[in-house]
Coordinates of C-alpha atoms and ligand atoms in Angstrom, one line a residue:
Chain A
M1 CA -17.5 5.7 48.8
S2 CA -18.0 2.8 46.6
P3 CA -19.8 -0.4 47.5
E4 CA -17.5 -2.4 45.4
P5 CA -13.9 -1.4 44.8
A6 CA -13.3 -5.1 44.3
A7 CA -13.1 -4.9 40.5
A8 CA -10.1 -2.7 40.6
Q9 CA -8.5 -4.7 43.4
G10 CA -9.2 -7.9 41.6
V11 CA -7.1 -6.6 38.8
A12 CA -4.3 -5.6 41.1
Q13 CA -4.1 -9.2 42.2
A14 CA -4.5 -10.7 38.8
P15 CA -1.4 -12.3 37.2
A16 CA 0.6 -10.3 34.7
L17 CA -0.4 -11.0 31.1
L18 CA 2.1 -8.9 29.3
H19 CA 5.6 -8.2 30.2
L20 CA 7.7 -5.5 28.4
E21 CA 11.4 -5.9 29.0
G22 CA 13.8 -3.1 28.1
L23 CA 12.0 -2.4 24.8
A24 CA 13.8 -0.1 22.4
K25 CA 13.0 1.0 18.9
I26 CA 15.2 2.8 16.6
Y27 CA 13.7 3.4 13.1
S28 CA 15.8 2.8 10.1
D29 CA 16.3 6.6 9.6
G30 CA 17.9 6.8 13.1
T31 CA 15.0 8.1 15.0
R32 CA 15.1 6.8 18.6
A33 CA 11.4 6.3 19.2
L34 CA 11.6 4.2 22.3
S35 CA 14.3 3.4 24.8
A36 CA 14.3 1.0 27.7
V37 CA 10.6 0.6 28.2
N38 CA 9.7 -1.7 31.1
A39 CA 6.1 -2.4 32.1
D40 CA 3.7 -5.1 33.1
V41 CA 0.0 -5.3 32.1
R42 CA -2.2 -7.5 34.2
R43 CA -5.0 -9.6 32.9
G44 CA -8.3 -7.8 32.9
E45 CA -6.7 -4.4 33.4
L46 CA -7.6 -1.2 31.6
V47 CA -4.3 0.7 31.4
S48 CA -3.6 4.0 29.6
L49 CA -0.5 5.1 27.9
L50 CA -0.4 8.9 28.1
G51 CA 2.2 11.2 26.6
P52 CA 2.8 14.1 24.3
S53 CA 2.6 13.8 20.5
G54 CA 5.7 12.0 19.2
C55 CA 6.7 10.3 22.4
G56 CA 6.4 6.8 20.9
K57 CA 2.9 5.7 22.0
S58 CA 2.0 4.3 18.6
T59 CA 5.4 2.7 18.3
L60 CA 5.0 1.0 21.6
L61 CA 1.5 -0.3 20.7
R62 CA 2.8 -1.6 17.4
L63 CA 5.6 -3.5 19.1
I64 CA 3.1 -5.0 21.5
A65 CA 0.9 -6.1 18.6
G66 CA 3.8 -7.5 16.7
L67 CA 3.4 -5.2 13.8
D68 CA 7.0 -4.0 14.2
Q69 CA 10.1 -5.6 15.5
A70 CA 11.8 -4.1 18.6
S71 CA 15.4 -3.1 18.2
A72 CA 16.2 -4.4 21.6
G73 CA 14.2 -6.0 24.5
K74 CA 11.3 -8.3 24.5
V75 CA 7.5 -8.3 24.5
R76 CA 6.5 -11.4 26.5
W77 CA 3.0 -12.7 26.7
L78 CA 2.6 -14.7 29.8
D79 CA -0.1 -16.9 28.5
D80 CA -1.6 -17.8 25.2
A81 CA -3.4 -14.4 24.6
G82 CA -0.7 -12.8 22.6
A83 CA 1.5 -15.2 20.9
G84 CA -0.3 -18.4 20.4
A85 CA 0.1 -21.5 22.6
A86 CA 3.9 -21.2 22.6
G87 CA 3.6 -18.1 24.8
G88 CA 6.8 -16.7 23.2
E89 CA 7.7 -13.3 22.0
A90 CA 5.4 -11.5 19.7
G91 CA 7.1 -10.9 16.4
A92 CA 5.9 -11.1 12.8
A93 CA 5.1 -14.7 13.5
G94 CA 3.6 -13.8 16.8
A95 CA 1.2 -11.4 15.1
A96 CA 0.0 -14.1 12.9
G97 CA -0.5 -16.3 15.9
T98 CA -2.5 -13.6 17.7
A99 CA -5.2 -13.7 15.1
G100 CA -8.5 -13.7 17.0
K101 CA -7.0 -13.1 20.4
L102 CA -5.6 -9.6 20.0
A103 CA -7.4 -6.7 18.3
F104 CA -6.1 -3.3 17.4
V105 CA -8.1 -0.1 16.9
F106 CA -6.1 2.3 14.9
Q107 CA -5.8 6.1 15.2
E108 CA -8.0 6.4 12.1
P109 CA -10.9 4.1 11.4
A110 CA -9.1 2.4 8.5
L111 CA -12.2 1.0 6.8
L112 CA -12.3 -0.5 3.3
P113 CA -14.0 2.2 1.3
W114 CA -15.4 -0.3 -1.2
A115 CA -17.1 -2.4 1.4
N116 CA -20.2 -1.6 3.4
V117 CA -20.4 -1.6 7.2
F118 CA -21.3 -5.3 7.4
E119 CA -18.5 -6.4 5.1
N120 CA -16.0 -4.2 6.9
V121 CA -16.8 -5.8 10.2
R122 CA -16.8 -9.3 8.6
L123 CA -13.2 -8.7 7.3
P124 CA -11.3 -10.4 10.1
L125 CA -13.5 -13.4 10.0
K126 CA -13.2 -13.6 6.2
L127 CA -9.4 -13.5 6.5
A128 CA -9.6 -16.3 9.0
R129 CA -11.8 -18.2 6.6
R130 CA -14.6 -18.6 9.2
D131 CA -17.7 -20.1 7.6
R132 CA -20.3 -17.8 6.4
G133 CA -23.2 -18.6 8.8
S134 CA -21.3 -18.2 12.1
A135 CA -19.4 -15.2 10.7
D136 CA -22.7 -13.4 9.9
R137 CA -24.0 -14.1 13.3
A138 CA -20.8 -12.8 14.9
V139 CA -20.9 -9.6 12.8
A140 CA -24.6 -9.0 13.6
A141 CA -23.7 -9.3 17.3
A142 CA -20.7 -7.0 17.0
L143 CA -22.8 -4.4 15.2
A144 CA -25.5 -4.6 17.9
L145 CA -22.8 -4.1 20.5
V146 CA -21.8 -0.7 19.0
G147 CA -25.4 0.2 18.1
L148 CA -25.0 0.1 14.3
E149 CA -27.5 -2.5 13.3
D150 CA -29.3 -0.1 11.1
A151 CA -26.2 1.0 9.2
R152 CA -25.1 -2.4 8.1
S153 CA -25.4 -1.8 4.4
A154 CA -24.1 1.8 4.5
Y155 CA -20.8 2.6 2.9
P156 CA -18.1 4.3 5.1
R157 CA -18.2 7.5 3.2
T158 CA -21.8 8.1 4.2
L159 CA -21.0 7.7 7.9
S160 CA -20.1 10.3 10.5
G161 CA -16.7 10.2 12.1
G162 CA -18.1 8.7 15.3
M163 CA -20.0 6.0 13.4
R164 CA -16.8 5.1 11.4
M165 CA -14.9 4.7 14.7
R166 CA -17.7 2.4 15.9
V167 CA -17.4 0.3 12.9
S168 CA -13.7 0.1 13.5
I169 CA -14.4 -1.0 17.1
A170 CA -17.0 -3.5 16.0
R171 CA -14.5 -5.0 13.6
A172 CA -12.0 -5.3 16.5
L173 CA -14.6 -7.0 18.7
V174 CA -15.9 -9.4 16.1
T175 CA -13.2 -11.9 16.7
E176 CA -13.9 -11.9 20.4
P177 CA -10.4 -10.8 21.4
S178 CA -9.2 -11.0 25.0
V179 CA -6.8 -8.1 24.5
L180 CA -7.8 -4.8 22.9
L181 CA -5.2 -2.2 21.9
L182 CA -6.5 1.2 21.1
D183 CA -4.4 4.0 19.6
E184 CA -6.0 7.3 20.3
P185 CA -9.2 6.0 18.8
F186 CA -11.4 9.0 19.8
A187 CA -8.8 11.8 19.3
A188 CA -10.6 13.1 16.1
L189 CA -14.0 13.1 17.6
D190 CA -16.0 15.8 19.4
E191 CA -16.2 15.7 23.1
I192 CA -19.9 14.6 23.3
T193 CA -19.3 11.6 21.0
R194 CA -16.0 10.9 22.8
F195 CA -17.8 10.7 26.2
K196 CA -20.4 8.4 24.8
L197 CA -17.7 6.1 23.3
N198 CA -15.7 6.2 26.5
D199 CA -18.7 4.8 28.4
D200 CA -19.3 2.2 25.6
L201 CA -15.7 1.1 26.0
L202 CA -16.0 0.8 29.7
K203 CA -19.1 -1.3 29.3
L204 CA -17.5 -3.6 26.8
W205 CA -14.4 -3.9 28.9
H206 CA -16.5 -5.0 31.8
E207 CA -18.9 -7.3 30.0
R208 CA -16.2 -9.0 27.9
H209 CA -13.5 -9.2 30.6
L210 CA -11.1 -7.6 28.2
T211 CA -7.6 -6.5 28.8
V212 CA -7.3 -3.0 27.3
I213 CA -4.3 -0.9 26.5
F214 CA -5.5 2.6 25.7
V215 CA -3.3 5.2 24.1
T216 CA -4.3 8.8 24.5
H217 CA -2.9 12.3 25.0
S218 CA -5.9 13.4 27.0
V219 CA -5.3 13.4 30.8
F220 CA -9.1 13.4 31.4
E221 CA -9.8 10.5 29.2
A222 CA -6.9 8.5 30.7
V223 CA -8.2 9.1 34.2
Y224 CA -11.8 8.5 33.4
L225 CA -11.1 5.1 31.8
S226 CA -8.2 3.5 33.3
G227 CA -7.1 1.8 36.6
R228 CA -3.5 2.9 35.9
V229 CA -1.9 5.5 33.8
L230 CA 1.5 5.0 32.3
V231 CA 3.0 8.5 31.7
M232 CA 5.5 8.7 28.8
A233 CA 8.0 11.3 27.8
A234 CA 9.6 12.0 24.5
A235 CA 13.1 12.0 22.9
P236 CA 13.7 9.2 23.5
G237 CA 10.3 7.7 24.2
R238 CA 10.1 6.1 27.6
I239 CA 7.7 5.5 30.5
V240 CA 8.5 8.0 33.3
A241 CA 5.7 7.5 35.8
E242 CA 3.0 5.1 36.8
V243 CA 0.0 6.8 38.4
P244 CA -2.7 4.5 39.8
V245 CA -6.3 5.8 39.5
A246 CA -8.0 4.6 42.6
L247 CA -11.5 5.3 41.5
P248 CA -14.0 2.5 41.7
Y249 CA -15.7 0.9 38.7
P250 CA -18.3 1.1 37.3
R251 CA -17.7 4.7 36.3
E252 CA -20.3 7.0 34.9
G253 CA -20.5 10.4 33.4
T254 CA -21.3 12.0 36.8
L255 CA -17.8 11.0 37.8
R256 CA -16.4 13.8 35.7
T257 CA -17.8 16.4 38.0
E258 CA -16.6 14.8 41.3
P259 CA -13.7 16.2 43.3
A260 CA -12.0 12.8 43.5
Y261 CA -11.8 12.7 39.7
G262 CA -10.4 16.3 39.5
E263 CA -7.9 15.2 42.1
R264 CA -6.7 12.3 40.1
C265 CA -6.5 14.4 36.9
R266 CA -4.3 16.9 38.8
A267 CA -2.0 14.1 39.9
V268 CA -1.6 12.8 36.4
S269 CA -1.1 16.3 35.0
R270 CA 1.6 16.8 37.5
A271 CA 3.3 13.6 36.5
L272 CA 3.1 14.7 32.9
A273 CA 4.5 18.1 33.6
E274 CA 7.4 16.6 35.6
A275 CA 8.1 14.3 32.7
A276 CA 8.3 17.2 30.3
A277 CA 10.5 19.2 32.5
Chain B
M1 CA -44.4 14.0 3.5
K2 CA -43.0 15.9 0.5
G3 CA -45.2 17.8 -1.8
P4 CA -44.4 17.7 -5.5
A5 CA -43.1 21.2 -5.3
E6 CA -40.5 20.3 -2.7
K7 CA -39.3 17.3 -4.6
G8 CA -36.1 17.6 -6.5
K9 CA -33.9 20.6 -6.8
P10 CA -35.0 24.2 -6.4
R11 CA -35.7 26.0 -9.7
G12 CA -32.6 28.2 -9.6
A13 CA -30.4 25.1 -9.4
T14 CA -32.2 23.5 -12.4
A15 CA -31.7 26.6 -14.5
A16 CA -28.0 26.7 -13.6
A17 CA -27.6 23.0 -14.5
A18 CA -29.4 23.6 -17.8
A19 CA -27.1 26.6 -18.5
A20 CA -24.0 24.5 -17.7
R21 CA -25.2 21.8 -20.2
L22 CA -26.1 24.3 -22.9
A23 CA -23.0 26.5 -22.7
P24 CA -20.6 24.2 -24.6
A25 CA -23.3 23.5 -27.2
L26 CA -23.8 27.2 -27.7
L27 CA -20.1 27.9 -28.0
G28 CA -19.8 25.2 -30.6
I29 CA -22.7 26.6 -32.6
A30 CA -21.2 30.0 -32.5
F31 CA -17.8 28.7 -33.6
L32 CA -19.4 26.8 -36.5
A33 CA -21.4 29.8 -37.6
G34 CA -18.3 32.0 -37.5
W35 CA -16.4 29.5 -39.5
E36 CA -19.2 29.3 -42.2
I37 CA -19.4 33.1 -42.4
L38 CA -15.7 33.5 -42.7
V39 CA -15.4 30.9 -45.5
R40 CA -18.3 32.5 -47.4
S41 CA -17.3 36.2 -46.9
A42 CA -13.6 35.6 -47.7
K43 CA -14.5 33.3 -50.6
I44 CA -12.0 30.7 -49.4
P45 CA -12.0 27.8 -51.9
V46 CA -13.2 24.4 -50.6
Y47 CA -9.9 22.7 -51.3
V48 CA -8.3 25.0 -48.8
L49 CA -10.9 25.3 -46.1
P50 CA -14.5 24.0 -46.6
G51 CA -17.2 25.4 -44.5
P52 CA -19.2 23.2 -42.0
I53 CA -22.2 23.0 -44.3
V54 CA -20.2 21.6 -47.2
I55 CA -18.5 19.1 -44.8
L56 CA -21.9 17.9 -43.5
E57 CA -23.1 17.5 -47.1
T58 CA -20.0 15.5 -47.9
L59 CA -20.5 13.4 -44.8
W60 CA -24.1 12.7 -45.8
R61 CA -23.1 11.7 -49.4
D62 CA -20.0 9.7 -48.5
G63 CA -21.3 8.6 -45.2
P64 CA -21.8 4.9 -46.0
S65 CA -18.3 4.3 -47.4
L66 CA -16.7 6.4 -44.7
L67 CA -18.7 4.6 -42.0
A68 CA -17.4 1.2 -43.3
S69 CA -13.9 2.5 -43.0
L70 CA -14.6 3.8 -39.6
L71 CA -15.7 0.4 -38.5
V72 CA -12.4 -1.1 -39.7
T73 CA -10.5 1.4 -37.7
L74 CA -12.8 1.0 -34.7
R75 CA -12.4 -2.8 -34.7
I76 CA -8.7 -2.5 -34.5
T77 CA -8.9 0.2 -31.8
L78 CA -11.3 -1.6 -29.5
L79 CA -9.6 -4.9 -29.9
A80 CA -6.2 -3.2 -29.1
L81 CA -7.8 -1.6 -26.1
L82 CA -9.2 -4.8 -24.8
L83 CA -5.8 -6.6 -25.2
A84 CA -4.1 -3.6 -23.6
A85 CA -6.4 -3.9 -20.6
V86 CA -5.9 -7.6 -20.3
A87 CA -2.1 -7.7 -20.9
G88 CA -1.5 -4.4 -19.1
G89 CA -3.4 -5.6 -16.0
A90 CA -1.8 -9.0 -16.1
L91 CA 1.7 -7.5 -16.4
A92 CA 1.1 -5.1 -13.6
F93 CA -0.2 -8.0 -11.5
L94 CA 2.9 -10.0 -12.3
M95 CA 5.2 -7.1 -11.4
A96 CA 3.5 -6.7 -8.1
Q97 CA 4.4 -10.2 -7.1
S98 CA 8.1 -9.5 -6.7
R99 CA 10.5 -6.5 -6.8
L100 CA 12.8 -8.6 -9.0
I101 CA 10.2 -9.2 -11.7
E102 CA 9.3 -5.5 -11.6
R103 CA 12.9 -4.4 -11.9
S104 CA 13.5 -6.7 -14.8
L105 CA 10.3 -6.0 -16.8
F106 CA 9.5 -2.3 -16.2
P107 CA 12.5 -0.9 -18.2
Y108 CA 11.4 -2.7 -21.3
A109 CA 7.8 -1.5 -20.9
V110 CA 9.3 2.0 -20.7
I111 CA 11.4 1.4 -23.8
L112 CA 8.4 0.3 -25.8
Q113 CA 6.5 3.3 -24.6
V114 CA 9.1 6.0 -25.5
T115 CA 9.9 4.6 -28.9
P116 CA 7.8 6.6 -31.4
L117 CA 5.3 4.4 -33.1
V118 CA 5.8 5.9 -36.5
A119 CA 9.4 4.8 -36.3
I120 CA 8.7 1.2 -35.6
A121 CA 5.4 0.8 -37.4
P122 CA 7.1 0.2 -40.8
L123 CA 9.2 -2.6 -39.2
I124 CA 6.2 -4.2 -37.6
I125 CA 4.3 -4.0 -40.9
I126 CA 7.2 -5.7 -42.7
W127 CA 7.6 -8.4 -40.0
V128 CA 4.0 -9.3 -39.5
D129 CA 2.5 -10.6 -42.6
N130 CA -1.1 -10.1 -41.8
T131 CA -2.1 -6.5 -42.2
F132 CA -4.8 -6.7 -39.6
L133 CA -2.5 -8.2 -37.0
S134 CA 0.3 -5.7 -37.7
L135 CA -2.1 -2.8 -37.3
L136 CA -3.5 -4.4 -34.1
L137 CA 0.0 -4.8 -32.7
C138 CA 0.8 -1.1 -33.4
A139 CA -2.3 0.1 -31.7
W140 CA -1.7 -2.2 -28.8
L141 CA 1.8 -1.1 -28.3
V142 CA 0.8 2.5 -27.6
A143 CA -2.3 1.6 -25.6
F144 CA -0.9 -0.8 -23.1
F145 CA 1.6 1.3 -21.2
P146 CA -0.8 3.6 -19.4
V147 CA -2.6 0.6 -18.1
V148 CA 0.6 -1.0 -16.9
S149 CA 2.0 2.0 -15.2
N150 CA -1.2 3.1 -13.6
T151 CA -2.2 -0.3 -12.4
T152 CA 1.3 -0.9 -11.0
L153 CA 1.1 2.4 -9.0
G154 CA -2.4 1.4 -7.8
L155 CA -1.3 -2.0 -6.6
K156 CA 1.4 -0.3 -4.5
S157 CA -1.0 2.3 -3.1
A158 CA -2.8 0.3 -0.5
D159 CA -3.4 2.2 2.7
R160 CA -0.6 1.4 5.2
T161 CA -2.9 1.0 8.1
L162 CA -5.1 -1.4 6.2
V163 CA -2.0 -3.4 5.3
D164 CA -1.2 -3.5 9.0
L165 CA -4.7 -4.6 9.8
F166 CA -4.5 -7.5 7.3
R167 CA -1.2 -8.5 8.7
L168 CA -2.6 -8.4 12.2
Y169 CA -5.3 -10.8 11.2
G170 CA -2.8 -13.2 9.6
A171 CA -3.9 -12.5 6.1
S172 CA -1.9 -14.5 3.4
R173 CA -0.2 -12.6 0.6
W174 CA -2.9 -13.8 -1.7
Q175 CA -5.6 -12.4 0.5
V176 CA -3.9 -9.1 0.7
M177 CA -3.6 -9.1 -3.1
L178 CA -7.2 -10.0 -3.8
Q179 CA -9.0 -8.2 -1.0
L180 CA -6.8 -5.1 -0.6
Q181 CA -4.5 -4.4 -3.4
L182 CA -6.7 -5.2 -6.3
P183 CA -9.7 -3.1 -5.2
T184 CA -7.3 -0.2 -4.4
A185 CA -5.8 -0.5 -7.9
L186 CA -9.2 -0.5 -9.7
P187 CA -9.6 3.3 -10.0
Y188 CA -6.0 3.6 -11.2
F189 CA -6.5 0.8 -13.7
L190 CA -9.7 2.6 -15.0
G191 CA -7.8 5.9 -15.2
G192 CA -5.1 4.2 -17.3
L193 CA -7.7 2.7 -19.5
R194 CA -9.2 6.1 -20.3
I195 CA -5.8 7.3 -21.5
S196 CA -5.3 4.1 -23.4
G197 CA -8.7 4.5 -25.2
G198 CA -7.5 7.7 -27.0
L199 CA -4.0 6.3 -27.6
A200 CA -5.4 3.1 -29.1
L201 CA -7.3 5.1 -31.7
I202 CA -4.3 7.3 -32.4
G203 CA -2.1 4.1 -32.7
A204 CA -4.6 2.5 -35.1
V205 CA -4.7 5.6 -37.3
V206 CA -0.9 6.1 -37.3
A207 CA -0.4 2.5 -38.2
E208 CA -2.9 2.7 -41.1
F209 CA -1.1 5.8 -42.3
V210 CA 2.1 3.9 -42.4
A211 CA 0.7 0.8 -43.9
G212 CA -1.4 2.7 -46.4
T213 CA -3.7 -0.2 -46.9
G214 CA -6.4 0.4 -49.5
G215 CA -9.2 -1.8 -50.8
T216 CA -12.0 -3.2 -48.8
A217 CA -10.0 -3.3 -45.6
A218 CA -9.2 0.4 -45.8
G219 CA -9.5 2.2 -42.5
L220 CA -10.4 5.8 -41.9
A221 CA -6.8 6.9 -42.0
F222 CA -6.4 5.6 -45.5
R223 CA -9.5 7.5 -46.6
I224 CA -7.9 10.6 -45.1
L225 CA -4.7 10.0 -47.0
E226 CA -6.6 9.3 -50.2
A227 CA -8.8 12.4 -49.9
G228 CA -5.7 14.5 -49.3
Y229 CA -4.0 13.2 -52.4
R230 CA -7.1 13.9 -54.5
L231 CA -7.6 17.3 -52.9
E232 CA -11.1 16.3 -51.7
I233 CA -10.7 18.4 -48.7
P234 CA -14.4 18.3 -47.5
K235 CA -14.2 14.5 -47.5
L236 CA -11.0 14.8 -45.5
F237 CA -12.7 17.0 -42.9
A238 CA -15.7 14.6 -42.9
A239 CA -13.4 11.7 -42.1
L240 CA -11.7 13.7 -39.4
L241 CA -15.0 14.5 -37.9
L242 CA -15.9 10.9 -37.7
L243 CA -12.6 10.1 -36.1
A244 CA -13.1 12.8 -33.5
L245 CA -16.6 11.5 -32.8
A246 CA -15.3 8.0 -32.4
G247 CA -12.6 9.2 -30.0
I248 CA -15.3 11.0 -27.9
A249 CA -17.5 8.0 -27.9
I250 CA -14.7 5.7 -26.7
Y251 CA -13.8 8.2 -23.9
A252 CA -17.4 8.6 -22.9
G253 CA -17.9 4.8 -22.8
L254 CA -14.8 4.3 -20.6
E255 CA -16.0 7.1 -18.3
R256 CA -19.3 5.3 -18.0
L257 CA -17.6 2.0 -17.2
S258 CA -15.5 3.7 -14.6
W259 CA -18.6 5.3 -13.0
L260 CA -20.5 2.0 -13.0
L261 CA -17.7 0.2 -11.2
L262 CA -16.8 3.0 -8.7
R263 CA -20.0 4.8 -8.1
R264 CA -20.6 3.2 -4.7
W265 CA -17.4 4.2 -3.1
H266 CA -14.8 6.1 -5.0
E267 CA -14.4 9.9 -4.7
S268 CA -14.2 10.3 -8.4
A269 CA -17.7 8.9 -8.9
L270 CA -19.5 10.5 -6.0
P271 CA -22.2 13.0 -6.6
R272 CA -21.4 16.4 -5.2
E273 CA -23.7 17.6 -2.5
R274 CA -24.7 21.2 -2.8
Ligands
LIG1 N1 8.0 4.6 10.4 C1 8.8 5.5 11.0 N2 10.0 5.8 10.6 C2 10.8 6.8 11.2 N3 10.4 7.4 12.3 C3 9.2 7.1 12.8 C4 8.3 6.2 12.2 N4 7.2 6.1 12.9 C5 7.3 7.0 14.0 N5 8.6 7.6 13.9 C6 9.1 8.6 14.9 O1 9.1 8.0 16.1 C7 8.7 8.9 17.1 C8 7.5 8.4 17.8 O2 6.4 8.3 16.9 P1 5.0 7.7 17.4 O3 4.1 7.7 16.1 O4 5.2 6.4 18.1 O5 4.5 8.8 18.4 P2 3.1 9.0 19.1 O6 3.4 9.1 20.5 O7 2.1 7.9 18.7 O8 2.6 10.4 18.6 P3 1.1 10.9 18.3 O9 0.5 11.2 19.6 O10 1.3 12.1 17.5 O11 0.4 9.8 17.5 C9 8.4 10.2 16.4 O12 9.5 11.0 16.5 C10 8.2 9.8 14.9 O13 8.7 10.8 14.1
LIG2 MG1 0.3 7.9 17.5

């Protein structure tokens, strides 16, 4: 069907970038958010974490980013993407070492209300003390990437939800990361905007050779975007199935009406239902 | 292209806005008229309750001398407020640096706050030789706590996701403080300052009452005391009126300051769309 399924296959052969080994997280109040999570993420892959609310998706993503410490197990970066040249475990120190390489898009846009769009996108560079000239160029490029050149001096409160999310994505991209973690970034948006941003994300992933871990609770979104869906179950949070999505890239909106797409969605839904049972 | 008729708000909205602005003024005028009528019809003597007209006359006559006293009180009030803003902000900043510092200092700030000023003012006035300084200290004591407690709260109120974001990008503690915590705390600080404005005035007046300083450095409180002793009740009311006006002016000034600093982004300063 596709002239070039090579992109997806190329990923399958690519070396693992991230290795999760028996990850567990028990919060201080006793909540067992994750237990024995094992997974690999390959370089250049777009992989989705799919599961019901409260199954520990955000927790897992935070552990990967080094924002929280695992109670047991390890997050291992197999090159310098995650944890600096040492290639060690991501911890609090790892998070500091990742500055620039790893970017996180949170569930809510999390913009500074007192700063305009341009300043918000410039924040990571400012924190890294990048010089003004090159920072400004990078910000302009990131804004162009998400189509927000005209909104650069607007304040977040005057933007629509979709525009805010785009600012958040531009801010994540401005450091030219190689790994992008997204935590249900489009969950609060209407479907039309979500479809548009899905396509934008696919384009960015392709152009920038990103490795993307995408958290969602939408089967359709997971299948549309990813080459592989990791299905999670709750209490305690764990990965229960891995469903490959053998649909070729590049993908476009027309894919949503194709039988092959529906077929994949059914497979993932089944895995999700089995997980819940 | 917008024609002149389409520009601005529709006529109904303008009328409503005008009514909203006029309503409190009308209520005030009605109240004053009722007061005047009551005083005249019941023949209440001026040394019990003077009518508004007599009070205004007195204000006109004694205006210059009362105004001089008002300036004395205002000077203490504003200086106390300024020092409260600086010291309160600095103390909150210091306490935000470490839990230990906060634990050690905050109880004493609370003790200072809950001790009634009238009870310690005599001590302060005995201990501090200079009258001006002792009055200033009294006014400052009551004014600084709202700034400290509000700013402390504000410094701790930074959005958790934003804190994570800063951490992710390897921000130093100092960067988090300057670029996240301080801007977050600004509206809280300004809110505290607004409370402090009124309190500083009250503190200055209470301290003047206790000190009972007369002569050229007499503040408005002393004039109120004096008028009370001499049964010059209209003058007492005139002084009270000035005091109230000063309080309102301070509040309005601080509100304006708050608006100027927050108008671009904070909910409290945003215009409401209709
Ligand atoms: N800081 C915390 N302290 C205690 N428990 C927590 C904390 N954060 C999350 N949890 C708990 O851990 C579990 C997993 O939470 P998490 O936020 O990772 O779920 P999620 O899959 O991201 O859910 P959602 O789709 O609603 O965002 C939940 O039961 C939650 O109550
Ligand atoms: Mg979540």
